[in-house]
PDB file of C-alpha atoms in Angstrom:
ATOM      1  CA  MET A   1     155.778 161.287  58.721  1.00 56.00           C
ATOM      2  CA  THR A   2     153.501 158.905  60.337  1.00 61.00           C
ATOM      3  CA  ASP A   3     150.484 157.472  59.155  1.00 72.00           C
ATOM      4  CA  LEU A   4     148.375 159.471  61.161  1.00 70.00           C
ATOM      5  CA  SER A   5     150.052 162.782  60.424  1.00 82.00           C
ATOM      6  CA  SER A   6     149.713 161.705  56.631  1.00 87.00           C
ATOM      7  CA  ASP A   7     146.364 161.464  56.970  1.00 93.00           C
ATOM      8  CA  THR A   8     145.631 164.736  58.565  1.00 95.00           C
ATOM      9  CA  ARG A   9     147.823 166.322  55.818  1.00 95.00           C
ATOM     10  CA  ARG A  10     145.749 164.703  53.225  1.00 95.00           C
ATOM     11  CA  ARG A  11     142.456 165.627  54.691  1.00 96.00           C
ATOM     12  CA  ILE A  12     143.444 169.049  54.835  1.00 97.00           C
ATOM     13  CA  LEU A  13     144.646 169.042  51.340  1.00 97.00           C
ATOM     14  CA  ASP A  14     141.157 167.718  50.225  1.00 96.00           C
ATOM     15  CA  ALA A  15     139.165 170.382  52.080  1.00 97.00           C
ATOM     16  CA  THR A  16     141.392 172.819  50.391  1.00 97.00           C
ATOM     17  CA  VAL A  17     140.878 171.529  47.064  1.00 96.00           C
ATOM     18  CA  ARG A  18     136.966 171.254  47.527  1.00 96.00           C
ATOM     19  CA  VAL A  19     136.988 174.674  48.394  1.00 96.00           C
ATOM     20  CA  ILE A  20     138.821 175.956  45.376  1.00 96.00           C
ATOM     21  CA  ASP A  21     137.232 173.854  43.294  1.00 93.00           C
ATOM     22  CA  THR A  22     133.771 175.209  44.386  1.00 94.00           C
ATOM     23  CA  SER A  23     134.171 178.654  45.278  1.00 95.00           C
ATOM     24  CA  GLY A  24     137.852 179.406  43.744  1.00 93.00           C
ATOM     25  CA  GLU A  25     141.323 180.225  45.654  1.00 93.00           C
ATOM     26  CA  ALA A  26     140.288 183.783  47.258  1.00 95.00           C
ATOM     27  CA  ALA A  27     137.626 181.836  49.219  1.00 96.00           C
ATOM     28  CA  VAL A  28     140.117 179.384  51.309  1.00 97.00           C
ATOM     29  CA  ARG A  29     139.763 180.379  54.767  1.00 96.00           C
ATOM     30  CA  LEU A  30     141.969 178.424  57.473  1.00 96.00           C
ATOM     31  CA  THR A  31     139.312 178.199  59.885  1.00 96.00           C
ATOM     32  CA  GLN A  32     136.765 176.577  57.239  1.00 96.00           C
ATOM     33  CA  VAL A  33     139.336 174.292  55.922  1.00 97.00           C
ATOM     34  CA  ALA A  34     140.189 173.394  59.395  1.00 97.00           C
ATOM     35  CA  ARG A  35     136.746 172.868  60.463  1.00 96.00           C
ATOM     36  CA  SER A  36     136.321 170.626  57.049  1.00 96.00           C
ATOM     37  CA  ALA A  37     138.947 168.495  57.596  1.00 96.00           C
ATOM     38  CA  SER A  38     138.671 168.192  61.634  1.00 96.00           C
ATOM     39  CA  VAL A  39     141.706 170.038  62.764  1.00 97.00           C
ATOM     40  CA  THR A  40     142.386 173.067  64.565  1.00 96.00           C
ATOM     41  CA  PRO A  41     143.898 176.055  62.264  1.00 95.00           C
ATOM     42  CA  SER A  42     147.393 175.286  64.079  1.00 95.00           C
ATOM     43  CA  VAL A  43     147.629 171.921  62.803  1.00 96.00           C
ATOM     44  CA  ILE A  44     147.145 173.230  59.452  1.00 97.00           C
ATOM     45  CA  SER A  45     150.013 175.955  60.239  1.00 95.00           C
ATOM     46  CA  TYR A  46     152.218 172.873  61.458  1.00 95.00           C
ATOM     47  CA  HIS A  47     151.548 170.904  58.341  1.00 95.00           C
ATOM     48  CA  PHE A  48     151.701 173.840  55.902  1.00 96.00           C
ATOM     49  CA  GLY A  49     153.434 176.722  57.262  1.00 94.00           C
ATOM     50  CA  ASN A  50     150.790 179.410  55.992  1.00 95.00           C
ATOM     51  CA  ARG A  51     147.714 179.760  53.958  1.00 95.00           C
ATOM     52  CA  GLU A  52     149.938 180.522  50.682  1.00 94.00           C
ATOM     53  CA  GLN A  53     152.007 177.316  51.064  1.00 95.00           C
ATOM     54  CA  LEU A  54     148.442 175.579  51.696  1.00 96.00           C
ATOM     55  CA  VAL A  55     146.997 176.981  48.696  1.00 96.00           C
ATOM     56  CA  ALA A  56     150.079 176.184  46.436  1.00 95.00           C
ATOM     57  CA  GLU A  57     150.023 172.385  47.595  1.00 95.00           C
ATOM     58  CA  ALA A  58     146.350 172.189  47.019  1.00 96.00           C
ATOM     59  CA  GLN A  59     146.654 173.725  43.417  1.00 94.00           C
ATOM     60  CA  ALA A  60     149.542 171.497  42.734  1.00 94.00           C
ATOM     61  CA  GLU A  61     147.063 168.553  44.199  1.00 92.00           C
ATOM     62  CA  ARG A  62     144.650 170.011  41.355  1.00 92.00           C
ATOM     63  CA  TYR A  63     146.955 169.624  38.800  1.00 92.00           C
ATOM     64  CA  VAL A  64     148.328 166.215  39.035  1.00 91.00           C
ATOM     65  CA  ALA A  65     145.319 164.099  40.424  1.00 86.00           C
ATOM     66  CA  ASP A  66     143.597 162.978  37.365  1.00 88.00           C
ATOM     67  CA  SER A  67     146.956 162.758  35.660  1.00 91.00           C
ATOM     68  CA  LEU A  68     148.425 160.310  38.270  1.00 92.00           C
ATOM     69  CA  ALA A  69     145.441 158.310  37.757  1.00 92.00           C
ATOM     70  CA  ASP A  70     145.964 158.333  33.895  1.00 93.00           C
ATOM     71  CA  ALA A  71     149.350 157.202  34.328  1.00 95.00           C
ATOM     72  CA  ASP A  72     148.464 154.484  36.433  1.00 96.00           C
ATOM     73  CA  ARG A  73     145.719 153.546  33.429  1.00 95.00           C
ATOM     74  CA  LEU A  74     148.588 153.208  30.898  1.00 96.00           C
ATOM     75  CA  ALA A  75     150.713 151.172  33.152  1.00 97.00           C
ATOM     76  CA  HIS A  76     147.903 148.832  33.865  1.00 97.00           C
ATOM     77  CA  ALA A  77     147.200 148.806  30.045  1.00 96.00           C
ATOM     78  CA  VAL A  78     150.848 147.883  29.331  1.00 97.00           C
ATOM     79  CA  SER A  79     150.610 144.943  31.998  1.00 97.00           C
ATOM     80  CA  ILE A  80     147.431 143.263  30.265  1.00 96.00           C
ATOM     81  CA  SER A  81     148.235 143.865  26.575  1.00 97.00           C
ATOM     82  CA  SER A  82     149.394 140.877  24.805  1.00 96.00           C
ATOM     83  CA  SER A  83     150.118 142.059  21.436  1.00 97.00           C
ATOM     84  CA  PRO A  84     151.044 145.376  20.068  1.00 97.00           C
ATOM     85  CA  GLY A  85     147.542 145.963  18.496  1.00 96.00           C
ATOM     86  CA  GLU A  86     145.624 145.208  21.638  1.00 97.00           C
ATOM     87  CA  PHE A  87     148.006 147.682  23.509  1.00 96.00           C
ATOM     88  CA  ARG A  88     147.125 150.320  20.453  1.00 95.00           C
ATOM     89  CA  ALA A  89     143.504 149.717  21.145  1.00 96.00           C
ATOM     90  CA  ALA A  90     143.875 150.451  24.855  1.00 95.00           C
ATOM     91  CA  PHE A  91     145.936 153.646  24.510  1.00 93.00           C
ATOM     92  CA  ALA A  92     143.604 154.886  21.741  1.00 95.00           C
ATOM     93  CA  ASP A  93     140.904 154.247  24.297  1.00 95.00           C
ATOM     94  CA  MET A  94     142.743 156.421  26.994  1.00 93.00           C
ATOM     95  CA  VAL A  95     143.232 158.940  24.306  1.00 92.00           C
ATOM     96  CA  HIS A  96     139.612 159.356  23.389  1.00 95.00           C
ATOM     97  CA  ASP A  97     138.647 159.219  27.013  1.00 93.00           C
ATOM     98  CA  LEU A  98     141.460 162.387  27.729  1.00 90.00           C
ATOM     99  CA  VAL A  99     139.783 164.483  24.915  1.00 92.00           C
ATOM    100  CA  SER A 100     136.295 163.860  25.853  1.00 94.00           C
ATOM    101  CA  THR A 101     133.654 166.647  27.134  1.00 94.00           C
ATOM    102  CA  GLN A 102     133.702 164.441  30.587  1.00 91.00           C
ATOM    103  CA  ARG A 103     137.293 165.426  30.933  1.00 92.00           C
ATOM    104  CA  ALA A 104     136.465 169.223  30.414  1.00 92.00           C
ATOM    105  CA  ALA A 105     136.403 169.851  34.266  1.00 89.00           C
ATOM    106  CA  SER A 106     139.708 167.809  34.692  1.00 89.00           C
ATOM    107  CA  ARG A 107     141.601 170.116  32.042  1.00 91.00           C
ATOM    108  CA  PHE A 108     139.919 173.296  33.513  1.00 91.00           C
ATOM    109  CA  LYS A 109     141.552 172.212  36.864  1.00 90.00           C
ATOM    110  CA  ARG A 110     144.560 171.769  35.411  1.00 91.00           C
ATOM    111  CA  ALA A 111     144.754 175.088  33.365  1.00 93.00           C
ATOM    112  CA  SER A 112     143.532 177.088  36.393  1.00 92.00           C
ATOM    113  CA  ALA A 113     146.460 175.510  38.782  1.00 92.00           C
ATOM    114  CA  LEU A 114     148.769 176.688  35.944  1.00 92.00           C
ATOM    115  CA  GLY A 115     147.412 180.270  35.718  1.00 93.00           C
ATOM    116  CA  ALA A 116     147.179 180.577  39.450  1.00 92.00           C
ATOM    117  CA  GLY A 117     151.376 179.689  39.196  1.00 91.00           C
ATOM    118  CA  ILE A 118     151.964 182.608  36.928  1.00 91.00           C
ATOM    119  CA  GLU A 119     153.100 184.915  39.423  1.00 90.00           C
ATOM    120  CA  ARG A 120     154.062 182.553  41.948  1.00 92.00           C
ATOM    121  CA  PRO A 121     157.412 181.023  41.631  1.00 92.00           C
ATOM    122  CA  GLU A 122     156.755 178.561  44.501  1.00 90.00           C
ATOM    123  CA  LEU A 123     153.447 177.258  42.839  1.00 93.00           C
ATOM    124  CA  ARG A 124     155.473 176.874  39.264  1.00 93.00           C
ATOM    125  CA  GLY A 125     158.070 174.609  40.954  1.00 94.00           C
ATOM    126  CA  LEU A 126     155.383 172.649  42.400  1.00 93.00           C
ATOM    127  CA  LEU A 127     153.746 172.209  39.369  1.00 94.00           C
ATOM    128  CA  GLY A 128     156.848 171.419  37.663  1.00 94.00           C
ATOM    129  CA  HIS A 129     157.485 168.925  40.016  1.00 93.00           C
ATOM    130  CA  GLN A 130     154.357 167.456  39.569  1.00 92.00           C
ATOM    131  CA  GLN A 131     154.767 167.443  35.819  1.00 94.00           C
ATOM    132  CA  ARG A 132     158.007 165.583  35.799  1.00 95.00           C
ATOM    133  CA  THR A 133     156.533 163.085  38.112  1.00 94.00           C
ATOM    134  CA  ILE A 134     154.075 162.332  35.626  1.00 94.00           C
ATOM    135  CA  THR A 135     155.982 162.255  32.769  1.00 96.00           C
ATOM    136  CA  ASP A 136     158.140 159.751  34.452  1.00 96.00           C
ATOM    137  CA  ARG A 137     155.597 157.638  35.268  1.00 96.00           C
ATOM    138  CA  MET A 138     154.299 157.518  32.016  1.00 95.00           C
ATOM    139  CA  ALA A 139     157.505 157.143  30.269  1.00 97.00           C
ATOM    140  CA  ASN A 140     158.566 154.159  32.278  1.00 97.00           C
ATOM    141  CA  SER A 141     155.261 152.601  31.327  1.00 97.00           C
ATOM    142  CA  VAL A 142     156.145 153.465  27.710  1.00 96.00           C
ATOM    143  CA  SER A 143     159.591 151.521  28.289  1.00 97.00           C
ATOM    144  CA  VAL A 144     158.117 148.752  29.572  1.00 97.00           C
ATOM    145  CA  ALA A 145     156.051 148.461  26.498  1.00 97.00           C
ATOM    146  CA  GLN A 146     158.944 148.653  24.476  1.00 97.00           C
ATOM    147  CA  ARG A 147     160.742 146.088  26.268  1.00 97.00           C
ATOM    148  CA  ARG A 148     157.403 143.919  26.068  1.00 97.00           C
ATOM    149  CA  GLY A 149     157.455 144.557  22.246  1.00 97.00           C
ATOM    150  CA  LEU A 150     154.055 146.499  22.486  1.00 97.00           C
ATOM    151  CA  VAL A 151     155.779 149.787  21.144  1.00 96.00           C
ATOM    152  CA  ARG A 152     158.468 150.228  18.639  1.00 95.00           C
ATOM    153  CA  PRO A 153     161.827 150.445  20.487  1.00 96.00           C
ATOM    154  CA  ASP A 154     163.324 153.330  18.572  1.00 96.00           C
ATOM    155  CA  LEU A 155     160.616 155.574  19.565  1.00 95.00           C
ATOM    156  CA  ASP A 156     161.697 158.183  22.285  1.00 96.00           C
ATOM    157  CA  ALA A 157     159.625 156.972  25.715  1.00 96.00           C
ATOM    158  CA  THR A 158     159.869 160.744  27.189  1.00 95.00           C
ATOM    159  CA  GLY A 159     158.555 162.157  23.652  1.00 93.00           C
ATOM    160  CA  ILE A 160     155.615 159.814  23.455  1.00 90.00           C
ATOM    161  CA  ALA A 161     154.887 160.216  27.485  1.00 89.00           C
ATOM    162  CA  VAL A 162     155.022 163.960  27.087  1.00 86.00           C
ATOM    163  CA  HIS A 163     152.451 164.201  23.824  1.00 79.00           C
TER     164      HIS A 163
END
């Protein structure tokens, strides 16, 4: 996919996520999304096939967005920590932020995306793929932390990433 095509796809997804976040999935109209993304409805069809696929990918995007930022934050904490204690403090700060009231909207987005997938196997598959991506990135960071002596090497990196 060219950069221009990728940029167009991103604008369409972002516009769709905004509609879902503000008005719910039922409010997604291709003409409205097209106008917001500065494309035609046929461009949306080209990139996503149909409204259902567009909504599914937007829900998957809603599910993963903050979690990928969290995975990046974990990787950064590993890269800048020089001792297990320093890493533990950074990790504790991260966990504290995850459960804070400021993250309630993010938790709601993830839960509503999961709920949207209950009767939609294709969306469930997308969400499962997104979750595996997040888990793999976090497990990789934990493995790096183990190699650097920041985390005990006998612990299961994937188990830590999942919890």
